[in-house]
XYZ file of C-alpha atoms in Angstrom:
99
model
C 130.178 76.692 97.846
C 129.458 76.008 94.410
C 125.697 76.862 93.818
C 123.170 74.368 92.689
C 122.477 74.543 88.733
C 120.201 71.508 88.071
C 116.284 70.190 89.323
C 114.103 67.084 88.112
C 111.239 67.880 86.980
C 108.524 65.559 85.069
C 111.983 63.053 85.488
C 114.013 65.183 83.197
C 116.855 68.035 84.229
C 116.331 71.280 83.593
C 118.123 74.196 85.189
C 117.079 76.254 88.108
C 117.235 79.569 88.687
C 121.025 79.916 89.280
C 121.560 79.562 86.116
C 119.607 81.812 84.601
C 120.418 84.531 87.366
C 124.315 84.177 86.815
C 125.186 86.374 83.619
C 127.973 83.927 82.960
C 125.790 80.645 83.461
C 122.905 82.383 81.554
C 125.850 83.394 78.777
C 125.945 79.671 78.450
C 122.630 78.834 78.728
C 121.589 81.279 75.754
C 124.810 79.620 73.939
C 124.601 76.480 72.932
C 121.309 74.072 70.989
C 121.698 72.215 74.192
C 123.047 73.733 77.391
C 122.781 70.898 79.327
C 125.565 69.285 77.902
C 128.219 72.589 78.629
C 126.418 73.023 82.235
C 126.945 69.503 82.451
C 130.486 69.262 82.301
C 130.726 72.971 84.580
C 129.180 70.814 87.498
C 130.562 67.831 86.810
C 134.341 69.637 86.994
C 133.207 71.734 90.044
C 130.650 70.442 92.145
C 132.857 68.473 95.171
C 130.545 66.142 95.852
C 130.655 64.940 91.663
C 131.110 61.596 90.492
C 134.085 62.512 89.105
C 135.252 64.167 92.303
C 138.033 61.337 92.761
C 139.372 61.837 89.396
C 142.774 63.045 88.832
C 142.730 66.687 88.010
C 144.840 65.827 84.953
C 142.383 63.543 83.515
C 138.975 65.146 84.865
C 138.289 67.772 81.823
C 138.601 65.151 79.008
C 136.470 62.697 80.629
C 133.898 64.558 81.464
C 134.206 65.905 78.164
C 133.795 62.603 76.828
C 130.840 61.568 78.898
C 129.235 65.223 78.115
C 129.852 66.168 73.924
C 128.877 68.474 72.714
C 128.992 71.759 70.748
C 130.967 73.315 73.366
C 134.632 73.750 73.822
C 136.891 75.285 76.386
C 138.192 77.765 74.237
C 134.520 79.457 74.106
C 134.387 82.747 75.522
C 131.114 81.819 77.112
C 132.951 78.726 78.577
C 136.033 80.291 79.617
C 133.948 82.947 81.840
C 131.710 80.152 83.477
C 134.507 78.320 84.251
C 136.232 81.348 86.040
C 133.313 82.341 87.687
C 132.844 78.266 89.192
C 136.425 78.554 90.233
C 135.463 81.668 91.967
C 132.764 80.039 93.952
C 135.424 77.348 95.493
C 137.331 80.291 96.675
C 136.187 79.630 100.898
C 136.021 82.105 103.668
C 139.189 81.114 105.610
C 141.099 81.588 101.718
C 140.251 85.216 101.770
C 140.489 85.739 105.330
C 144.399 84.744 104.735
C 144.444 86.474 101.783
């Protein structure tokens, strides 16, 4: 299950507590001028029930990296561990079981 990272509040997102409890979600959070953008795109790619959930897997990084610029890239170290640490999160319960 890939864990919540964004709340409204006062009609604007903000991040909950997820992401500043997971070092590598923190990592980006204490990255970038504006996380929001690179946490953006991190729950855009991996949340299942995402817009962009229908997308082809081919196409889904660049157009979510078009809807969310920013001063991130994928090459980031920051970025490359958050994204690791999503895909970990997909991993289920029957996966490792037949693992």
């Amino acid at each position: 299950m890939i864990p919540e990272i964004f709340d409204i509040a006062n009609g604007k997102v903000v991040v909950n507590e997820n992401v500043l409890l997971i070092p590598e979600l923190k990592a980006v959070h204490d990255e970038y001028k504006d996380p929001i953008l690179a946490l953006s795109f991190l729950h855009y790619k991996y949340d299942p029930k995402s817009p962009y959930c229908n997308t082809p897997e081919d196409d889904k990084e660049e157009i979510i990296m078009m809807d969310f610029p920013g001063d991130y890239t994928l090459e980031d170290e920051v970025m490359i561990k958050a994204i690791e640490k999503m895909e970990s999160f997909m991993v289920s319960p029957t996966y490792r079981y037949y693992l």
